[in-house]
PDB file of C-alpha atoms in Angstrom:
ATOM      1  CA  UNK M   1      19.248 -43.979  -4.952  1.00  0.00           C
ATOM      2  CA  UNK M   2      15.835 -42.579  -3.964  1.00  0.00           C
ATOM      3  CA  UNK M   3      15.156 -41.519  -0.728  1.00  0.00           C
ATOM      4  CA  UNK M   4      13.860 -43.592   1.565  1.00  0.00           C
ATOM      5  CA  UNK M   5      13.932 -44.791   5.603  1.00  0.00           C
ATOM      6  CA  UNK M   6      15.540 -48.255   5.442  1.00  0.00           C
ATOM      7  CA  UNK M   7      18.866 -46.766   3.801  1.00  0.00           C
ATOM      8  CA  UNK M   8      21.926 -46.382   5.616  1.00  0.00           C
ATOM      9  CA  UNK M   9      22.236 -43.098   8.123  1.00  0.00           C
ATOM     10  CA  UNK M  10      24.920 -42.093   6.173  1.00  0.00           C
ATOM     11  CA  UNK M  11      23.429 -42.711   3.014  1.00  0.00           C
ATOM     12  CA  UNK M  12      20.306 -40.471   3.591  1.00  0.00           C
ATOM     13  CA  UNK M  13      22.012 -37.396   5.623  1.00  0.00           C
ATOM     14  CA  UNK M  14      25.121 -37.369   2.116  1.00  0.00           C
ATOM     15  CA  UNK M  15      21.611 -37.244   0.329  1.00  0.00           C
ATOM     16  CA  UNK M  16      20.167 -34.312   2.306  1.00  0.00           C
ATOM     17  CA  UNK M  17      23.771 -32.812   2.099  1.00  0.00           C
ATOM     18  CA  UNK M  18      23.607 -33.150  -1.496  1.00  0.00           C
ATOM     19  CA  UNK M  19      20.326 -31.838  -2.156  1.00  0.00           C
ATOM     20  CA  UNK M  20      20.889 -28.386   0.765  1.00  0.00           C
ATOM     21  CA  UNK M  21      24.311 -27.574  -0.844  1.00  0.00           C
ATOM     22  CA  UNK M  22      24.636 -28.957  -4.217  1.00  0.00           C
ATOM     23  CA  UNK M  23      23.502 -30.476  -7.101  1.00  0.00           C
ATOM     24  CA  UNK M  24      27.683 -31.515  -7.927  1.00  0.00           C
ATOM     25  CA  UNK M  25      28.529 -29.573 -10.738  1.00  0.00           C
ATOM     26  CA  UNK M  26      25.527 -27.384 -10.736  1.00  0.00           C
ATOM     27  CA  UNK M  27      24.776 -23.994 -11.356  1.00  0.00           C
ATOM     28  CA  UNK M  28      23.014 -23.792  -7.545  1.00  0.00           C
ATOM     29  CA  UNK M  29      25.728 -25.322  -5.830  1.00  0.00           C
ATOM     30  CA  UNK M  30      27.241 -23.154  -3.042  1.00  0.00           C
ATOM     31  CA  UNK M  31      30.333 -21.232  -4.101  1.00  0.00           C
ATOM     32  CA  UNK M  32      32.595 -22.868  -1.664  1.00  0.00           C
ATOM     33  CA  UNK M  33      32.999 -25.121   1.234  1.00  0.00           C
ATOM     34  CA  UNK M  34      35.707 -25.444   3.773  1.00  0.00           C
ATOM     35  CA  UNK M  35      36.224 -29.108   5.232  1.00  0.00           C
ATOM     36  CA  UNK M  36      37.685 -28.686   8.280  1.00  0.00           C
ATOM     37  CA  UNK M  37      39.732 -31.459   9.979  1.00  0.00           C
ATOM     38  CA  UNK M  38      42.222 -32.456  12.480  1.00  0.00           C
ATOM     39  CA  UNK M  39      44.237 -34.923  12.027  1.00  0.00           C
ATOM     40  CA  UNK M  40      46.709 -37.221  14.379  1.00  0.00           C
ATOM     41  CA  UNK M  41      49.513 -36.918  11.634  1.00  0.00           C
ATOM     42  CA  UNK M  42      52.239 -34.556  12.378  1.00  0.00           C
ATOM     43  CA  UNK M  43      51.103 -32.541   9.433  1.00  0.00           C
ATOM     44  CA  UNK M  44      51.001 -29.177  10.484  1.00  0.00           C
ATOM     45  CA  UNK M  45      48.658 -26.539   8.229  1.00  0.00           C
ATOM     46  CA  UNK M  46      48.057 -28.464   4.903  1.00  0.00           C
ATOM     47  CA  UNK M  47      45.363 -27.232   2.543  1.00  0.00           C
ATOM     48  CA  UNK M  48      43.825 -30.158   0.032  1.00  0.00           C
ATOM     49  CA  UNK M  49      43.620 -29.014  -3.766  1.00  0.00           C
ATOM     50  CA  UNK M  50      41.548 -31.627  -5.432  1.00  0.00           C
ATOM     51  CA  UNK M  51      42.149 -29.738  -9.476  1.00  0.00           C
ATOM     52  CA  UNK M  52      45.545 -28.605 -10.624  1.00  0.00           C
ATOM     53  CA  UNK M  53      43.796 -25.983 -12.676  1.00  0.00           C
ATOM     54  CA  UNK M  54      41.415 -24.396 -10.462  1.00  0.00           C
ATOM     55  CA  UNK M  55      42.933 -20.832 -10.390  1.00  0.00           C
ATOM     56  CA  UNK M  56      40.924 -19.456  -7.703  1.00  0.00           C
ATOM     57  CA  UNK M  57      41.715 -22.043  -5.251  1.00  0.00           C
ATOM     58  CA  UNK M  58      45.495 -22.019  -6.209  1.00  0.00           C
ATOM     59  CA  UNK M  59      45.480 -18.043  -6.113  1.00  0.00           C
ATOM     60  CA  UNK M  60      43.457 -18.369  -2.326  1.00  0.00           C
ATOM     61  CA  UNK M  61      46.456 -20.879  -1.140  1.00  0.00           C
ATOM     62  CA  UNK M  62      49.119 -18.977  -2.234  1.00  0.00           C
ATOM     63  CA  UNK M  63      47.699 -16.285   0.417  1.00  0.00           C
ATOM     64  CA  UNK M  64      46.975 -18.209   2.561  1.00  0.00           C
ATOM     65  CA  UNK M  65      50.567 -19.766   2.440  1.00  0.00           C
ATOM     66  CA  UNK M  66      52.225 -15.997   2.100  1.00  0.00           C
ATOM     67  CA  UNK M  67      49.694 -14.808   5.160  1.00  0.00           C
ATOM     68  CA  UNK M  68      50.685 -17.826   7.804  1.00  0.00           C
ATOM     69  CA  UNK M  69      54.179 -17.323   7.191  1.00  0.00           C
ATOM     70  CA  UNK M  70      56.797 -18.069   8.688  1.00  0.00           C
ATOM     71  CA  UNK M  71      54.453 -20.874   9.833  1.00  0.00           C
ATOM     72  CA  UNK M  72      54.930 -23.275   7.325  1.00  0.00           C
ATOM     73  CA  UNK M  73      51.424 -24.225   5.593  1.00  0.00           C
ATOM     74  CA  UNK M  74      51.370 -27.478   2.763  1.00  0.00           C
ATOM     75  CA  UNK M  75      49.203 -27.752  -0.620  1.00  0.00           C
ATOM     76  CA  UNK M  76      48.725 -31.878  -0.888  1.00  0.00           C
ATOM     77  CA  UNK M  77      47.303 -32.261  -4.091  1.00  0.00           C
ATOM     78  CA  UNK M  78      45.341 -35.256  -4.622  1.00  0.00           C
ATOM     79  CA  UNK M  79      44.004 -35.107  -8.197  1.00  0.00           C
ATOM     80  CA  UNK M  80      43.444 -38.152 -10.044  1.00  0.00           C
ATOM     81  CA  UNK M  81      42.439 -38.765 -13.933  1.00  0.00           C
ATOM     82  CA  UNK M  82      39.308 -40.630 -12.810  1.00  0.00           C
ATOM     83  CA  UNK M  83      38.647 -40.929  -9.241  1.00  0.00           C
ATOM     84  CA  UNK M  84      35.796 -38.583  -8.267  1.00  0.00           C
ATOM     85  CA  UNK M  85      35.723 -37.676  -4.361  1.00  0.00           C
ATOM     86  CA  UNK M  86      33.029 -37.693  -2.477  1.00  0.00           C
ATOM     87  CA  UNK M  87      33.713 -35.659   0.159  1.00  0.00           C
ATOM     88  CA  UNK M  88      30.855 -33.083   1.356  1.00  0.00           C
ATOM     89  CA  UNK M  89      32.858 -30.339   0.139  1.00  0.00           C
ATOM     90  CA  UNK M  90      33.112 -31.925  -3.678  1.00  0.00           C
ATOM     91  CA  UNK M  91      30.082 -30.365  -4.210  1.00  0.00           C
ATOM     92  CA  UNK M  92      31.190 -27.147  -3.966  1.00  0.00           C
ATOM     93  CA  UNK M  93      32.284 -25.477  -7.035  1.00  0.00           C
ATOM     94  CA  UNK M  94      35.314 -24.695  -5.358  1.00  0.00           C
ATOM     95  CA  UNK M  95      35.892 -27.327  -2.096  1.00  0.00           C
ATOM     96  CA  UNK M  96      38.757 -26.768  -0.011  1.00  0.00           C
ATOM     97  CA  UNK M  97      40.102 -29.039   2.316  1.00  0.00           C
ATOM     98  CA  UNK M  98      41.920 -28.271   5.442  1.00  0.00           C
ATOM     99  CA  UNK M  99      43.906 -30.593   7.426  1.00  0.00           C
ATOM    100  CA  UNK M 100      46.167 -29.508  10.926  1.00  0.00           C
ATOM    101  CA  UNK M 101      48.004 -31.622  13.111  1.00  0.00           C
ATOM    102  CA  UNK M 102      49.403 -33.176  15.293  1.00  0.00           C
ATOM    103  CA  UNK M 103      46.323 -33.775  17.905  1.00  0.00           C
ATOM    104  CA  UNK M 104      45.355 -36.985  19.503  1.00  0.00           C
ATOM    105  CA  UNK M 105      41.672 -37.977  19.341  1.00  0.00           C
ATOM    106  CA  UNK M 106      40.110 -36.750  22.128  1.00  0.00           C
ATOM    107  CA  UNK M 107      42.432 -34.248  23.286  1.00  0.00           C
ATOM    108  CA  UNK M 108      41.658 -30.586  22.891  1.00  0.00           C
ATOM    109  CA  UNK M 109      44.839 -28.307  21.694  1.00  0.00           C
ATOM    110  CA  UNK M 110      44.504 -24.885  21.849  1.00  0.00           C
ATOM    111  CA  UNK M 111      47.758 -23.754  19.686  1.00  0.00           C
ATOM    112  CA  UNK M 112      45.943 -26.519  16.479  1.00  0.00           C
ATOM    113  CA  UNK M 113      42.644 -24.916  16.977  1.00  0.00           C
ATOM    114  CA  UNK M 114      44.613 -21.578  16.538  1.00  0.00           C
ATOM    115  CA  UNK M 115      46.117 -22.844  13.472  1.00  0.00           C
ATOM    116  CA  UNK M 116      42.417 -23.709  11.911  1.00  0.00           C
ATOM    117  CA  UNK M 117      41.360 -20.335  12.804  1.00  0.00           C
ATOM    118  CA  UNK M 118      44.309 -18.285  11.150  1.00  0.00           C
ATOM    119  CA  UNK M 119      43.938 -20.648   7.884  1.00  0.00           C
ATOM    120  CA  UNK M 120      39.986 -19.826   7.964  1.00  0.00           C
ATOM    121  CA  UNK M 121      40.578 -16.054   8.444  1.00  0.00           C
ATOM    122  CA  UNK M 122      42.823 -15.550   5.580  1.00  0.00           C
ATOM    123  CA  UNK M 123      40.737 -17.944   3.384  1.00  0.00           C
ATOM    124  CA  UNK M 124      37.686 -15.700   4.242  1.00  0.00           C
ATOM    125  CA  UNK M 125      39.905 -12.439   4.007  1.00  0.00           C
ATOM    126  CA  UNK M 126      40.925 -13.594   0.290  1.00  0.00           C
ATOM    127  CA  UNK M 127      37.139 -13.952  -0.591  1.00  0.00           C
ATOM    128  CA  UNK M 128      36.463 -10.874   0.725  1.00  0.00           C
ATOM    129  CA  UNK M 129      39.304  -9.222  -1.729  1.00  0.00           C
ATOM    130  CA  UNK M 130      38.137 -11.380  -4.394  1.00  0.00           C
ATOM    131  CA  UNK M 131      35.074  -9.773  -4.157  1.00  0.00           C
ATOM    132  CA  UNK M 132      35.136  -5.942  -3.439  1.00  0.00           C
ATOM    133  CA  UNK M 133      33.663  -4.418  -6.598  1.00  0.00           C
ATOM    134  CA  UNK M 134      35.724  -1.108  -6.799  1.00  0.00           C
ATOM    135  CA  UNK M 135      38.784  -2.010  -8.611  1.00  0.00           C
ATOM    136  CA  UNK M 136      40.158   1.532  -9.581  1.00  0.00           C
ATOM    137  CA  UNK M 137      43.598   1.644 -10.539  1.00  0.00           C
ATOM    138  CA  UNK M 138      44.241  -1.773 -10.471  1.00  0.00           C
ATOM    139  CA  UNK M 139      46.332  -3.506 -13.305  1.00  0.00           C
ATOM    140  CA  UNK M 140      43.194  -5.604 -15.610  1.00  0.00           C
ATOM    141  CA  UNK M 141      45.473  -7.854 -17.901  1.00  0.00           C
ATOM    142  CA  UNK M 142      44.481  -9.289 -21.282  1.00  0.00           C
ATOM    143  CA  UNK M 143      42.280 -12.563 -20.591  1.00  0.00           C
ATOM    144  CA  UNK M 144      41.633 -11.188 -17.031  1.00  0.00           C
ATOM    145  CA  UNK M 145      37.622 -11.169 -15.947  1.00  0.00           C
ATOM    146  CA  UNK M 146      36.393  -8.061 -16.480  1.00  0.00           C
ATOM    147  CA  UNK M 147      32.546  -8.289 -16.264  1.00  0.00           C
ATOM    148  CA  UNK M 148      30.525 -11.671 -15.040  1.00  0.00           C
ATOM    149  CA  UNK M 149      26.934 -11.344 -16.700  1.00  0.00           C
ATOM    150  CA  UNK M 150      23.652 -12.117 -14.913  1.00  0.00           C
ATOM    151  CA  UNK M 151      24.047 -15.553 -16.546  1.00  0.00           C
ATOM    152  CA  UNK M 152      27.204 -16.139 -14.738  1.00  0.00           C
ATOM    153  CA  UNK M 153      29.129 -15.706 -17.960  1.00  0.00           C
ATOM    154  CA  UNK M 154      32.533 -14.068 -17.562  1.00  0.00           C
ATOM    155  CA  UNK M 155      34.087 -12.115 -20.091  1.00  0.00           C
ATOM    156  CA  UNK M 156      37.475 -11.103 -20.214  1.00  0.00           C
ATOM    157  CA  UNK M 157      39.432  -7.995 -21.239  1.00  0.00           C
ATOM    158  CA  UNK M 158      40.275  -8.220 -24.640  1.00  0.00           C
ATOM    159  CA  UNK M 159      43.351  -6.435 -26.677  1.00  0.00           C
ATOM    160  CA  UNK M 160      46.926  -7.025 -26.203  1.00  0.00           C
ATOM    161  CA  UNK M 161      47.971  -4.724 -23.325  1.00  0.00           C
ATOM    162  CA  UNK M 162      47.155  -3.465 -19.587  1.00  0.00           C
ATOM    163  CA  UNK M 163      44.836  -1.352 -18.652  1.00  0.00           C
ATOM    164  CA  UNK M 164      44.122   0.292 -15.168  1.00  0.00           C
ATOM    165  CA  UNK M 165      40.588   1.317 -14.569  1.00  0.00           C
ATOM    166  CA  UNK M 166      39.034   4.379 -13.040  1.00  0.00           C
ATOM    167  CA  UNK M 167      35.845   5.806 -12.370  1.00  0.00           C
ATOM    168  CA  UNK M 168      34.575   2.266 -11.476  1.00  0.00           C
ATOM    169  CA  UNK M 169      30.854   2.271 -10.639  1.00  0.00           C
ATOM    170  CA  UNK M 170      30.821   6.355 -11.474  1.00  0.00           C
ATOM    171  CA  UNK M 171      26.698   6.679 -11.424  1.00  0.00           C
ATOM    172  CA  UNK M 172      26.975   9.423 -13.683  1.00  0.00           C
ATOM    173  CA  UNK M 173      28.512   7.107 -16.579  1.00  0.00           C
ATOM    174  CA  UNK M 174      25.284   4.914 -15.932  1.00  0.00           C
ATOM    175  CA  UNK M 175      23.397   6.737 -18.660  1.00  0.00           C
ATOM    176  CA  UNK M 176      26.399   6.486 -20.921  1.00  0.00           C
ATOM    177  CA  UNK M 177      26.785   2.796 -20.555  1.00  0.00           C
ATOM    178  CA  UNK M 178      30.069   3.321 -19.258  1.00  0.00           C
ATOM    179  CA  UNK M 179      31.600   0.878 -16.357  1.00  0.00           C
ATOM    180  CA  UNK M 180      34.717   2.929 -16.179  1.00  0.00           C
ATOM    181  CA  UNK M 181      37.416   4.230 -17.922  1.00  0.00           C
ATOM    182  CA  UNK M 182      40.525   2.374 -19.097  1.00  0.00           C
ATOM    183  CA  UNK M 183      43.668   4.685 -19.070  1.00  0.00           C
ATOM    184  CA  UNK M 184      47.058   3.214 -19.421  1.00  0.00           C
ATOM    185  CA  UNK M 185      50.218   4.258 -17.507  1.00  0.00           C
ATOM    186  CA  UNK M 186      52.733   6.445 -18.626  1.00  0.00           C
ATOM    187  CA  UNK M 187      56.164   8.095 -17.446  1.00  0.00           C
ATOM    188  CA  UNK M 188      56.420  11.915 -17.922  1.00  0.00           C
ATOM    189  CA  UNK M 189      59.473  13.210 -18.114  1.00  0.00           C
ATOM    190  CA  UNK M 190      60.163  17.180 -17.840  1.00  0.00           C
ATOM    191  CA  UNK M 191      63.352  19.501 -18.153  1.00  0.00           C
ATOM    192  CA  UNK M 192      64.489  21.563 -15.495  1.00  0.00           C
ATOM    193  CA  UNK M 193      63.541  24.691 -14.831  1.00  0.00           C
ATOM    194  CA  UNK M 194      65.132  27.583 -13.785  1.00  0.00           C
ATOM    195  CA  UNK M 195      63.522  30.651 -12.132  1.00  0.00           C
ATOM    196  CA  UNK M 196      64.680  33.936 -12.477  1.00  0.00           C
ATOM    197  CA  UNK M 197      64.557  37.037  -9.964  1.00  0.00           C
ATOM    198  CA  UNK M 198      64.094  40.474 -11.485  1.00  0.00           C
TER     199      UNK M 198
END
């Protein structure tokens, strides 16, 4: 609908919301949004995946999960063939949903807020992994990114084995057109040697 006073409050503020952080499914939408809520269910730390196939967020979950432990954290998935949410994060390219419980409405608990906070920190401490730039000597698998173009193209490594770059970001390979090197690993094996006195 087109903006305008005598809609609902709620319709005109998920309009502004919509127009700040998307368009859904744009290019401009933000990266990612975390919706944050407490809940009086005796949940616990459960994360909401809303696409079975969205490898980032299922990669950022599983550290999240690994990083809380032994404090058990829960992925509720709730994908469906052709119900669209429309939650505020939904417009995120990658919206992540974050439930903890058990707290009663209008009670304050400090060990739940606690919980939020740890789940935020790792999710932010993932991001920041995902995106350091200097990747030297890390494994780069076939059909793994490799470069993202100013288009926001991605294109993967090609070829049928794995490579571990080095000189990532060398400035001196700039004139060369060179991101880095790919070098592959290998086991050395050498006889023993003996020295002699004279």
């Amino acid at each position: 609908k087109k903006m305008s006073e005598d809609l609902p409050y709620e319709v005109r503020r998920a309009q502004e919301i919509y127009h700040l952080f998307g368009p859904k499914g744009g290019e401009d939408s933000y990266d990612i949004i975390f919706d944050l809520h407490n809940t009086t269910s005796n949940m616990g730390c459960t994360l909401i995946l809303e696409d079975s196939r969205n490898n980032f967020l299922i990669q950022m979950f599983h550290y999240i999960k690994t990083s809380l432990a032994p404090l058990p954290c829960y992925v509720y998935l709730i994908e469906h063939p052709s119900l669209k949410y429309a939650t505020t994060r939904s417009i995120a390219k990658y919206p992540v949903g974050i439930e903890v419980g058990p707290q009663p409405q209008g009670v304050l608990r400090a060990d739940i807020l606690d919980q939020m906070r740890k789940m935020i920190k790792h999710a932010l401490d993932f991001i920041h992994h995902f995106n350091e730039e200097d990747q030297d000597w890390k494994p780069l698998h076939p059909g793994d990114p490799m470069f993202l173009t100013l288009d926001g193209k991605t294109m993967p490594l090609g070829g049928d084995r794995t490579v571990y770059p080095v000189f990532v970001n060398e400035a001196a390979y700039y004139e060369k057109k060179e991101a880095f090197a790919k070098t592959t690993k290998l086991t050395l094996n050498a006889k023993g040697i003996r020295c002699s006195v004279h």
